[in-house]
Coordinates of C-alpha atoms and ligand atoms in Angstrom, one line a residue:
M1489 CA -116.7 53.5 32.0
F1490 CA -117.7 50.8 29.5
D1491 CA -115.8 50.6 26.3
D1492 CA -117.7 49.3 23.3
T1493 CA -114.8 48.2 21.1
P1494 CA -115.2 44.6 20.0
P1495 CA -112.7 42.0 21.1
R1496 CA -109.6 41.9 18.9
H1497 CA -107.8 38.9 17.5
P1498 CA -104.5 40.5 16.7
W1499 CA -103.2 37.4 14.8
R1500 CA -106.1 37.6 12.4
E1501 CA -105.6 41.2 11.4
A1502 CA -103.6 41.9 8.3
R1503 CA -101.2 44.7 9.0
P1504 CA -97.6 45.5 8.3
E1505 CA -95.3 44.1 10.9
T1506 CA -92.7 45.8 12.9
I1507 CA -89.9 43.9 14.6
H1508 CA -90.7 45.8 17.9
V1509 CA -94.3 44.5 18.1
Q1510 CA -95.1 41.5 20.3
E1511 CA -98.3 39.6 20.1
V1512 CA -101.0 40.5 22.7
I1513 CA -103.8 38.0 22.9
T1514 CA -105.7 39.0 25.9
M1515 CA -109.0 40.9 25.8
S1516 CA -108.2 44.5 25.9
T1517 CA -111.6 45.9 26.3
T1518 CA -114.8 45.2 28.3
P1519 CA -118.0 45.3 26.4
R1520 CA -121.1 46.8 28.1
L1521 CA -124.3 45.1 29.0
E1522 CA -126.9 45.4 26.3
A1523 CA -130.6 44.7 25.8
P1524 CA -131.2 41.2 24.5
T1525 CA -131.6 40.7 20.7
S1526 CA -133.6 37.5 20.9
N1527 CA -135.1 35.0 23.2
A1528 CA -134.5 32.1 20.9
S1529 CA -131.7 29.6 21.5
L1530 CA -129.3 29.0 18.6
P1531 CA -129.3 25.4 17.3
T1532 CA -126.6 23.8 19.3
T1533 CA -126.1 20.6 17.2
N1534 CA -122.6 21.6 16.1
S1535 CA -121.3 24.5 18.1
Y1536 CA -117.7 23.6 17.2
D1537 CA -118.4 24.2 13.5
E1538 CA -119.8 27.6 14.4
V1539 CA -117.1 28.6 16.9
P1540 CA -114.0 26.3 16.3
Y1541 CA -111.8 25.5 19.2
E1542 CA -108.2 26.6 18.9
S1543 CA -106.6 23.2 18.7
H1544 CA -103.3 23.1 20.7
P1545 CA -100.7 20.6 21.8
Y1546 CA -101.1 19.4 25.4
S1547 CA -97.7 18.1 26.6
Q1548 CA -99.3 16.3 29.5
T1549 CA -101.4 14.1 27.1
H1550 CA -98.3 13.0 25.1
P1551 CA -97.8 9.2 25.1
S1552 CA -94.3 9.8 26.4
R1553 CA -95.8 11.4 29.5
L1554 CA -98.5 8.8 30.0
A1555 CA -95.9 6.0 29.7
T1556 CA -93.7 7.9 32.3
I1557 CA -96.5 8.0 34.9
A1558 CA -97.2 4.2 34.3
T1559 CA -93.5 3.4 34.6
L1560 CA -93.1 5.4 37.8
F1561 CA -96.0 3.4 39.3
G1562 CA -94.2 0.1 38.4
L1563 CA -96.0 -0.8 35.2
T1564 CA -94.7 -1.7 31.8
P1565 CA -96.5 0.5 29.3
P1566 CA -96.4 -0.1 25.6
S1567 CA -93.4 1.3 23.7
V1568 CA -94.0 4.9 22.8
E1569 CA -91.9 4.8 19.6
K1570 CA -94.2 2.2 18.1
C1571 CA -97.6 2.7 19.6
R1572 CA -101.2 3.3 18.5
V1573 CA -102.9 6.4 19.8
L1574 CA -106.6 7.4 19.7
E1575 CA -107.8 10.9 20.5
L1576 CA -111.5 11.4 21.1
G1577 CA -112.7 15.0 20.3
C1578 CA -109.4 15.8 18.5
A1579 CA -110.7 19.2 17.0
S1580 CA -108.4 20.1 14.1
G1581 CA -105.5 17.9 15.3
G1582 CA -103.4 20.5 17.1
N1583 CA -102.5 17.9 19.7
L1584 CA -102.4 14.8 17.5
I1585 CA -100.6 16.0 14.3
P1586 CA -97.3 17.1 16.0
M1587 CA -97.3 13.7 17.9
A1588 CA -97.6 11.9 14.5
E1589 CA -94.8 14.1 13.1
A1590 CA -92.5 13.3 16.1
L1591 CA -93.3 9.6 16.2
P1592 CA -93.2 8.4 12.6
E1593 CA -93.5 4.7 13.5
S1594 CA -96.6 5.1 15.6
W1595 CA -100.2 5.3 14.3
F1596 CA -102.7 8.0 15.3
V1597 CA -106.4 8.2 14.9
G1598 CA -108.4 11.3 15.8
V1599 CA -112.2 11.5 15.9
D1600 CA -114.3 14.7 16.1
L1601 CA -117.9 15.6 15.4
S1602 CA -117.0 18.9 13.8
G1603 CA -116.5 18.4 10.0
R1604 CA -115.0 21.9 9.7
Q1605 CA -112.3 21.2 12.3
I1606 CA -111.5 17.7 10.9
G1607 CA -111.2 19.3 7.4
D1608 CA -108.8 21.9 8.7
G1609 CA -106.7 19.2 10.4
E1610 CA -106.7 17.0 7.3
K1611 CA -105.3 19.9 5.2
I1612 CA -102.4 20.4 7.6
A1613 CA -101.7 16.6 7.9
R1614 CA -101.7 16.4 4.0
S1615 CA -99.4 19.3 3.6
L1616 CA -97.0 17.7 6.0
G1617 CA -97.1 14.4 4.0
L1618 CA -98.0 12.4 7.1
T1619 CA -99.1 8.8 6.4
N1620 CA -99.4 7.7 10.0
I1621 CA -102.5 9.6 11.0
S1622 CA -106.2 9.4 10.2
L1623 CA -108.5 12.2 11.3
R1624 CA -112.2 11.1 11.1
H1625 CA -115.3 13.1 11.0
A1626 CA -117.4 10.9 13.3
S1627 CA -119.1 10.8 16.7
I1628 CA -117.4 9.2 19.6
L1629 CA -120.6 7.0 19.6
D1630 CA -119.5 5.6 16.2
V1631 CA -116.2 4.3 17.5
D1632 CA -116.3 0.5 17.3
E1633 CA -114.0 -2.5 17.0
T1634 CA -113.3 -1.7 13.3
Y1635 CA -111.1 1.1 14.7
G1636 CA -108.8 -1.5 16.3
T1637 CA -107.2 -1.3 19.7
F1638 CA -104.9 1.5 21.0
D1639 CA -102.0 1.7 23.5
Y1640 CA -102.9 5.3 24.5
V1641 CA -106.4 6.9 24.4
I1642 CA -106.6 10.6 24.9
C1643 CA -109.8 12.5 25.7
H1644 CA -109.0 16.1 26.7
G1645 CA -111.6 18.8 27.2
V1646 CA -114.6 16.6 26.2
F1647 CA -115.9 14.4 29.0
S1648 CA -117.6 17.2 31.0
W1649 CA -119.2 18.8 28.0
V1650 CA -121.1 15.8 26.6
Q1651 CA -124.2 13.9 27.5
D1652 CA -124.2 11.0 29.9
A1653 CA -124.4 8.4 27.0
I1654 CA -121.3 9.8 25.5
Q1655 CA -119.4 9.9 28.8
Q1656 CA -120.3 6.2 29.2
K1657 CA -119.1 5.5 25.7
I1658 CA -115.8 7.3 26.3
L1659 CA -115.1 4.9 29.3
D1660 CA -116.4 2.0 27.2
I1661 CA -113.9 2.8 24.5
C1662 CA -111.1 3.1 27.1
A1663 CA -112.1 -0.3 28.5
K1664 CA -112.7 -2.2 25.2
Q1665 CA -110.2 -0.7 22.9
L1666 CA -107.2 -0.2 25.2
S1667 CA -104.4 -2.7 24.8
P1668 CA -103.7 -4.8 27.9
H1669 CA -101.0 -2.5 29.3
G1670 CA -102.3 0.7 27.7
V1671 CA -103.1 4.0 29.4
A1672 CA -106.1 6.3 28.9
Y1673 CA -106.2 10.0 29.7
V1674 CA -109.5 11.7 30.5
S1675 CA -109.7 15.3 31.7
Y1676 CA -112.9 16.7 33.3
N1677 CA -114.3 19.5 35.4
T1678 CA -114.5 18.4 39.0
Y1679 CA -116.2 19.3 42.3
P1680 CA -116.0 21.0 44.7
G1681 CA -114.4 23.8 42.7
W1682 CA -117.0 23.6 40.0
H1683 CA -119.9 24.3 42.4
M1684 CA -118.6 27.9 42.6
R1685 CA -117.6 28.2 39.0
G1686 CA -120.9 26.6 37.9
M1687 CA -122.8 29.4 39.6
I1688 CA -121.0 31.9 37.5
R1689 CA -121.6 29.8 34.4
D1690 CA -125.3 29.6 35.1
M1691 CA -125.6 33.4 35.4
M1692 CA -123.5 34.0 32.2
R1693 CA -125.5 31.5 30.3
Y1694 CA -128.9 32.9 31.5
H1695 CA -127.9 36.3 30.1
A1696 CA -125.9 35.3 27.0
L1697 CA -128.6 33.0 25.6
R1698 CA -130.8 36.0 25.2
F1699 CA -128.6 37.1 22.3
D1700 CA -128.5 35.8 18.8
T1701 CA -124.9 35.2 17.7
P1702 CA -121.9 33.5 19.3
D1703 CA -119.9 36.7 19.2
L1704 CA -122.6 38.7 21.0
R1705 CA -123.1 35.9 23.5
V1706 CA -119.4 35.9 24.4
R1707 CA -119.3 39.7 24.7
Q1708 CA -122.4 39.8 26.8
A1709 CA -121.2 37.0 29.1
R1710 CA -118.1 39.0 29.8
A1711 CA -120.2 42.1 30.2
L1712 CA -122.4 40.5 32.8
L1713 CA -119.5 39.2 34.8
D1714 CA -117.9 42.6 34.8
F1715 CA -121.2 44.2 35.8
L1716 CA -121.7 41.8 38.7
A1717 CA -118.1 42.2 39.9
Q1718 CA -118.4 46.0 39.9
S1719 CA -121.9 45.9 41.5
A1720 CA -120.8 43.6 44.3
R1721 CA -117.6 45.6 44.9
Q1722 CA -119.1 47.8 47.7
D1723 CA -119.8 44.8 50.0
G1724 CA -116.2 43.5 49.8
G1725 CA -117.5 40.1 51.0
A1726 CA -116.9 36.5 49.8
Y1727 CA -119.3 36.9 46.8
A1728 CA -117.5 39.9 45.4
T1729 CA -114.1 38.2 45.9
L1730 CA -115.4 35.2 44.0
L1731 CA -116.8 37.2 41.1
R1732 CA -113.6 39.3 40.8
S1733 CA -111.4 36.2 40.7
E1734 CA -113.5 34.6 38.0
L1735 CA -113.5 37.9 36.1
E1736 CA -109.8 38.0 36.3
S1737 CA -109.3 34.5 35.1
L1738 CA -111.8 34.9 32.2
R1739 CA -110.3 38.1 31.1
H1740 CA -107.2 36.2 30.0
Q1741 CA -109.2 33.4 28.3
A1742 CA -109.9 33.5 24.5
D1743 CA -113.5 33.8 23.3
H1744 CA -113.6 30.2 21.9
Y1745 CA -112.7 29.0 25.4
L1746 CA -115.3 31.0 27.2
Y1747 CA -118.0 30.0 24.7
H1748 CA -117.4 26.3 25.0
E1749 CA -116.6 26.2 28.7
H1750 CA -119.4 28.4 29.9
L1751 CA -122.1 28.8 27.3
E1752 CA -122.6 25.3 26.0
D1753 CA -125.7 23.3 27.0
V1754 CA -123.9 20.6 28.8
N1755 CA -121.4 21.0 31.6
A1756 CA -121.4 18.0 33.9
P1757 CA -118.6 18.1 36.5
M1758 CA -118.2 15.2 38.9
Y1759 CA -116.3 14.4 42.1
F1760 CA -113.2 12.5 41.7
H1761 CA -114.5 9.5 43.6
Q1762 CA -117.5 9.4 41.3
L1763 CA -115.3 9.3 38.3
A1764 CA -113.2 6.5 39.9
E1765 CA -116.4 4.5 40.7
L1766 CA -117.7 5.0 37.2
A1767 CA -114.4 3.9 35.7
G1768 CA -114.6 0.8 37.9
K1769 CA -118.0 -0.1 36.5
H1770 CA -116.4 -0.2 33.1
G1771 CA -113.5 -2.4 34.2
L1772 CA -111.0 0.4 34.5
R1773 CA -108.8 1.3 37.4
Y1774 CA -107.3 4.6 38.5
L1775 CA -103.6 4.9 37.7
G1776 CA -102.8 8.5 38.6
E1777 CA -102.9 12.1 37.5
A1778 CA -101.1 13.5 34.5
R1779 CA -99.5 16.0 36.9
L1780 CA -98.1 13.8 39.6
T1781 CA -97.5 16.6 42.1
T1782 CA -101.2 16.8 42.8
M1783 CA -101.3 13.2 44.1
V1784 CA -99.1 13.7 47.1
T1785 CA -99.8 15.4 50.4
G1786 CA -96.2 16.6 50.8
N1787 CA -97.0 20.2 49.8
F1788 CA -99.5 20.7 52.6
T1789 CA -98.6 21.8 56.2
P1790 CA -97.7 18.9 58.6
D1791 CA -101.1 19.3 60.4
V1792 CA -103.1 19.0 57.2
Q1793 CA -100.9 16.1 56.0
K1794 CA -101.5 14.3 59.3
A1795 CA -105.2 14.8 59.1
L1796 CA -105.4 13.6 55.5
E1797 CA -103.4 10.5 56.4
T1798 CA -105.8 9.8 59.3
V1799 CA -109.0 10.3 57.4
A1800 CA -108.0 8.6 54.1
T1801 CA -107.4 4.8 53.9
D1802 CA -106.5 4.6 50.2
Q1803 CA -105.2 6.7 47.3
I1804 CA -108.7 7.5 45.9
Q1805 CA -109.9 8.8 49.3
A1806 CA -106.6 10.7 49.9
E1807 CA -107.0 12.5 46.6
Q1808 CA -110.7 13.2 47.1
Y1809 CA -109.9 14.9 50.5
M1810 CA -107.1 16.8 48.8
D1811 CA -109.6 18.1 46.2
F1812 CA -111.8 19.3 49.1
V1813 CA -108.9 21.1 50.7
R1814 CA -107.8 22.7 47.4
N1815 CA -111.3 23.4 46.0
R1816 CA -110.1 21.7 42.9
T1817 CA -111.9 22.5 39.6
F1818 CA -110.1 20.3 37.0
R1819 CA -108.5 16.8 36.8
E1820 CA -106.5 14.9 34.2
T1821 CA -106.9 11.4 35.2
L1822 CA -105.1 8.3 33.9
L1823 CA -106.9 5.0 33.7
V1824 CA -105.7 1.4 33.1
H1825 CA -107.4 -2.0 32.9
D1826 CA -108.6 -3.2 36.3
D1827 CA -106.4 -6.3 36.2
V1828 CA -103.3 -4.0 36.2
T1829 CA -102.1 -3.0 39.7
P1830 CA -100.1 0.2 40.0
N1831 CA -97.7 0.5 43.0
W1832 CA -98.1 4.1 44.2
G1833 CA -95.0 3.8 46.4
I1834 CA -92.5 4.8 43.7
R1835 CA -89.1 3.2 43.8
P1836 CA -86.2 5.4 42.7
T1837 CA -85.0 2.7 40.3
N1838 CA -88.1 3.2 38.3
I1839 CA -86.6 6.3 36.7
Y1840 CA -83.5 4.5 35.5
G1841 CA -85.0 4.0 32.0
L1842 CA -86.4 7.5 31.7
H1843 CA -85.2 10.8 30.1
I1844 CA -84.9 13.9 32.1
T1845 CA -84.9 17.7 31.7
T1846 CA -86.2 20.8 33.5
T1847 CA -89.5 22.5 32.7
R1848 CA -87.7 25.6 31.6
K1849 CA -84.1 26.6 31.0
V1850 CA -82.9 27.0 34.5
M1851 CA -79.9 29.3 35.1
E1852 CA -77.9 28.4 38.2
A1853 CA -76.1 30.6 40.7
P1854 CA -72.4 30.1 40.3
S1855 CA -71.2 27.5 42.8
D1856 CA -68.5 24.9 43.4
L1857 CA -70.5 21.8 42.6
R1858 CA -68.7 19.8 45.3
S1859 CA -69.3 22.2 48.1
T1860 CA -72.5 22.1 50.1
A1861 CA -73.4 25.7 49.5
T1862 CA -77.1 26.2 48.9
V1863 CA -78.2 27.1 45.4
Q1864 CA -81.8 28.3 44.5
Y1865 CA -83.6 27.5 41.3
Q1866 CA -86.8 29.1 40.1
T1867 CA -89.4 26.8 38.7
K1868 CA -91.8 27.6 35.8
S1869 CA -94.6 28.5 38.1
G1870 CA -92.4 30.7 40.4
M1871 CA -91.7 28.1 43.1
T1872 CA -88.1 28.1 44.5
L1873 CA -86.1 25.0 45.1
S1874 CA -83.1 25.4 47.4
T1875 CA -80.6 22.6 47.4
S1876 CA -77.2 22.0 48.8
S1877 CA -76.9 18.5 47.3
P1878 CA -73.8 18.3 45.0
P1879 CA -75.4 15.6 42.7
L1880 CA -78.6 17.6 42.3
K1881 CA -76.6 20.8 41.6
A1882 CA -74.5 18.9 39.1
A1883 CA -77.6 17.5 37.4
M1884 CA -79.1 21.0 37.1
R1885 CA -76.0 22.2 35.4
V1886 CA -76.2 19.3 32.9
F1887 CA -79.9 20.1 32.2
A1888 CA -79.0 23.7 31.5
E1889 CA -76.2 22.8 29.1
R1890 CA -78.4 20.3 27.2
W1891 CA -81.6 22.4 27.2
P1892 CA -84.0 21.8 25.5
R1893 CA -82.9 18.2 25.0
T1894 CA -83.4 15.5 27.6
I1895 CA -80.7 13.3 28.9
S1896 CA -81.2 9.6 29.9
F1897 CA -80.8 8.8 33.5
E1898 CA -77.9 6.5 32.8
E1899 CA -75.9 9.2 30.9
L1900 CA -76.8 11.8 33.5
N1901 CA -75.5 9.6 36.3
R1902 CA -72.2 9.1 34.4
T1903 CA -71.9 12.9 33.7
V1904 CA -72.7 13.8 37.3
N1905 CA -70.0 11.4 38.6
G1906 CA -67.5 13.0 36.2
L1907 CA -68.4 16.5 37.2
L1908 CA -68.1 15.6 40.9
E1909 CA -64.9 13.7 40.1
R1910 CA -66.1 10.7 42.1
E1911 CA -65.9 6.9 41.7
S1912 CA -68.8 5.5 39.7
D1913 CA -72.0 5.5 41.7
D1914 CA -75.0 3.3 41.1
G1915 CA -77.1 6.5 41.0
E1916 CA -79.7 5.5 43.6
A1917 CA -79.1 8.7 45.7
L1918 CA -79.3 10.8 42.5
A1919 CA -82.5 9.1 41.4
L1920 CA -84.1 9.7 44.9
G1921 CA -83.1 13.4 44.8
L1922 CA -84.5 13.8 41.3
L1923 CA -87.7 11.9 42.1
N1924 CA -88.3 14.0 45.2
T1925 CA -87.8 17.2 43.2
Y1926 CA -90.1 15.9 40.4
I1927 CA -92.9 15.1 42.9
A1928 CA -92.6 18.2 45.0
T1929 CA -92.0 20.9 42.5
D1930 CA -92.6 21.7 38.8
L1931 CA -88.9 22.0 38.2
L1932 CA -88.2 18.6 36.5
E1933 CA -89.8 16.7 33.6
L1934 CA -89.5 13.0 33.0
H1935 CA -90.1 11.4 29.6
A1936 CA -90.3 7.9 28.3
V1937 CA -88.7 8.9 25.0
P1938 CA -86.0 11.6 24.5
I1939 CA -86.7 15.1 23.4
I1940 CA -84.5 15.7 20.3
A1941 CA -83.9 19.3 19.1
A1942 CA -81.1 21.0 17.3
T1943 CA -79.2 24.3 17.4
A1944 CA -79.2 26.6 14.4
G1945 CA -76.8 25.0 11.9
E1946 CA -75.4 26.7 8.8
K1947 CA -78.8 26.4 7.1
P1948 CA -81.3 26.2 10.0
V1949 CA -84.3 23.9 9.8
A1950 CA -87.5 24.6 11.8
L1951 CA -90.0 21.8 12.5
H1952 CA -92.1 21.1 9.3
S1953 CA -95.4 21.4 11.2
V1954 CA -94.4 24.8 12.7
R1955 CA -93.6 26.2 9.2
V1956 CA -96.8 24.9 7.7
R1957 CA -99.0 26.1 10.6
L1958 CA -97.5 29.5 10.8
A1959 CA -97.6 29.9 7.0
A1960 CA -101.3 29.0 7.2
G1961 CA -101.8 31.9 9.6
E1962 CA -102.4 29.9 12.8
P1963 CA -101.7 31.7 16.1
G1964 CA -99.2 29.1 17.2
A1965 CA -97.7 25.7 16.7
A1966 CA -96.2 22.8 18.8
N1967 CA -92.5 22.7 19.5
R1968 CA -90.5 19.5 20.1
R1969 CA -91.5 19.6 23.8
H1970 CA -95.1 19.3 22.6
E1971 CA -95.9 22.8 24.0
L1972 CA -97.5 25.7 22.2
F1973 CA -95.2 28.2 20.7
R1974 CA -96.7 31.6 20.0
P1975 CA -94.6 33.6 17.6
S1976 CA -93.9 37.3 17.5
E1977 CA -94.6 39.0 14.2
L1978 CA -91.0 38.7 13.1
D1979 CA -90.9 35.0 14.1
R1980 CA -94.0 34.4 12.0
K1981 CA -92.1 35.7 9.0
L1982 CA -88.8 34.0 9.8
L1983 CA -89.8 30.5 10.8
P1984 CA -91.4 29.5 7.5
L1985 CA -88.1 30.5 5.8
L1986 CA -86.1 27.9 7.9
D1987 CA -86.5 25.0 5.5
G1988 CA -82.8 24.1 5.3
T1989 CA -82.2 25.9 1.9
R1990 CA -81.1 29.3 3.3
D1991 CA -78.0 30.2 5.2
R1992 CA -77.8 33.3 7.4
A1993 CA -77.0 35.6 4.4
A1994 CA -80.0 34.3 2.4
L1995 CA -82.2 34.7 5.5
L1996 CA -81.0 38.3 5.9
D1997 CA -81.7 38.9 2.2
S1998 CA -85.3 37.6 2.5
L1999 CA -86.0 39.7 5.7
T2000 CA -84.5 42.8 4.0
E2001 CA -86.8 42.3 1.0
M2002 CA -89.8 42.0 3.3
A2003 CA -88.7 45.2 5.0
V2004 CA -88.2 47.1 1.7
S2005 CA -91.6 45.9 0.4
G2006 CA -93.3 47.1 3.6
E2007 CA -94.3 43.6 4.8
L2008 CA -92.0 44.1 7.8
T2009 CA -91.1 47.4 9.5
V2010 CA -87.6 47.9 10.9
Q2011 CA -87.4 50.9 13.1
A2012 CA -84.5 53.0 14.4
D2013 CA -85.2 55.8 16.9
G2014 CA -88.9 55.4 16.4
H2015 CA -88.7 55.8 12.5
A2016 CA -89.1 53.1 9.9
M2017 CA -85.8 52.5 8.1
T2018 CA -85.9 52.6 4.3
D2019 CA -82.3 52.1 3.2
P2020 CA -81.8 48.3 2.3
V2021 CA -78.1 48.3 3.4
E2022 CA -78.9 49.9 6.8
I2023 CA -81.9 47.5 7.2
R2024 CA -79.8 44.5 6.5
T2025 CA -77.1 45.6 9.0
A2026 CA -79.8 46.3 11.7
L2027 CA -81.4 42.9 11.1
G2028 CA -78.1 40.9 11.6
P2029 CA -78.2 40.8 15.5
V2030 CA -82.0 40.4 15.4
L2031 CA -81.7 37.3 13.3
D2032 CA -79.0 35.8 15.6
N2033 CA -81.2 36.4 18.6
S2034 CA -84.2 34.8 16.9
L2035 CA -82.2 31.7 15.9
T2036 CA -80.9 31.3 19.4
G2037 CA -84.5 31.8 20.7
F2038 CA -85.8 29.1 18.3
A2039 CA -83.2 26.6 19.4
N2040 CA -84.1 27.3 23.1
A2041 CA -87.8 26.9 22.3
A2042 CA -87.1 23.4 20.8
L2043 CA -88.3 24.5 17.3
L2044 CA -85.2 23.5 15.3
V2045 CA -84.3 20.1 13.9
D2046 CA -81.2 18.6 12.1
Ligands
SAM1385 C1 -113.6 21.7 24.0 S1 -113.2 20.9 22.5 C2 -111.7 20.1 23.0 C3 -110.9 19.9 21.8 C4 -109.5 19.3 22.1 N1 -109.6 18.0 22.6 C5 -108.7 20.2 23.0 O1 -108.7 19.9 24.2 O2 -108.2 21.2 22.5 C6 -114.3 19.6 22.5 C7 -114.3 18.8 21.1 O3 -115.0 17.6 21.2 C8 -115.8 17.5 20.0 N2 -117.0 16.7 20.3 C9 -118.0 17.0 21.1 N3 -118.9 16.0 21.1 C10 -118.4 15.0 20.3 C11 -118.8 13.7 20.0 N4 -120.0 13.2 20.4 N5 -118.1 13.0 19.1 C12 -116.9 13.5 18.7 N6 -116.4 14.7 19.0 C13 -117.2 15.4 19.8 C14 -116.1 18.9 19.6 O4 -116.4 19.0 18.2 C15 -114.8 19.6 20.0 O5 -113.9 19.6 18.9

């Protein structure tokens, strides 16, 4: 029943590519439980040098998103186009470097304890020629006033995994080095959800630490969980259900994630109210969550909503009770100075200065925009929004046409009025409809600065950082939406060629050469093609498709 094949990292394997192959990055096999190789613990001083974290963009940490939440709550955050950003625990800059590329007039500082990860990041920043970023091999404890002040401080995936003194220092930095209207982002594991998850972590750690190497430890942690889930299967009770659901979620997680999330020495989740209280002691105040949907009771049943409104007298309590109801495990909390007062009753006019798009390219059902026929839209997470509102339907059409670019609220309102052939309207009703949709679903995105992306011109250009990262063999790179793009094998070959020097014919020549040299396999009816003329003809439509896909994925620039 157990398969002994080691976990595979397909992107690290050198092999000829075929244009039919898609990347698969999930664990394909389950290792079996083995006898321990050692009782000694590995030195844990720098586990991120040993097992580097895949460093990704996190769109919810982007200053544009942080400024958006502050704006919605009635604050005036610092300009995103000219801001100073500090990231604590930046790994190899997968989050910070694409921000620096997109915001050339802003200044970015990243700090990480792992010299290996900082070195990797510096190499990428240098090859991009970026002069507005400094990645520093240092401890969070070393950050002092010589670093200066920052408008946005980001600390993602660090707070729960460091000792108490470092947690205190993180909040201290947020308090002392945040500009007066700045916003800090801190993510952390939270209770009550982590009580259950912590039990799984304890068992995996107990077993895994009996093995010598990080690789073995990860494999054995997976093996133990699988063994437990199978062993508990017979009883079908709550314990078995919990184990199976954890197994299922870990099956899709990469090894580096499992290692650092579950096998590290420190993992110190806290309740939301504890974090809010701790922040208060440092002179900080709760602003909101990076994902605003989780702050409102509207998605609960009316009974639950009513009970929550009865029992909670302020926003902190309301969210704490919602965490109890949801069994929440993770939070992405935004903090401001305690002399700044957010207004959680959002006014529709607060979105007038923002830029809007959808979370994915949404195709609409055909409809007469001015009729009140209901149209349904599928959100990224599979939710369905039904609306009969002509302005909202018109807005959705505009978003689809402009995808992946944003549109300012002002221009959107003008365009919607034109589509509905109506007199100019001040936009308040449209703003209210958009705001309600934004809060209740994951259909819409609001940004403080526009997302600018291009279609494939005569000589297409892909983002510089995408070309550099993929050419360096990295598994993915950030697009203009600050999301991770994971290329297929063909994309990996094609994107680095899009430097603005090649037209479609030259791109076809390069791909054909790769196919002839065996670097890329082009198949017809299950057989590799060998004739260059036939290969070039077959690649024509494939290239067109890819270029359209890159434009839709916000990878192209002018
Ligand atoms: C789980 S990783 C998260 C990396 C990145 N922020 C992300 O979310 O992808 C934690 C990072 O924090 C860094 N780190 C841990 N303790 C640190 C400290 N005391 N000072 C600076 N960096 C630290 C680690 O080296 C590692 O890169």
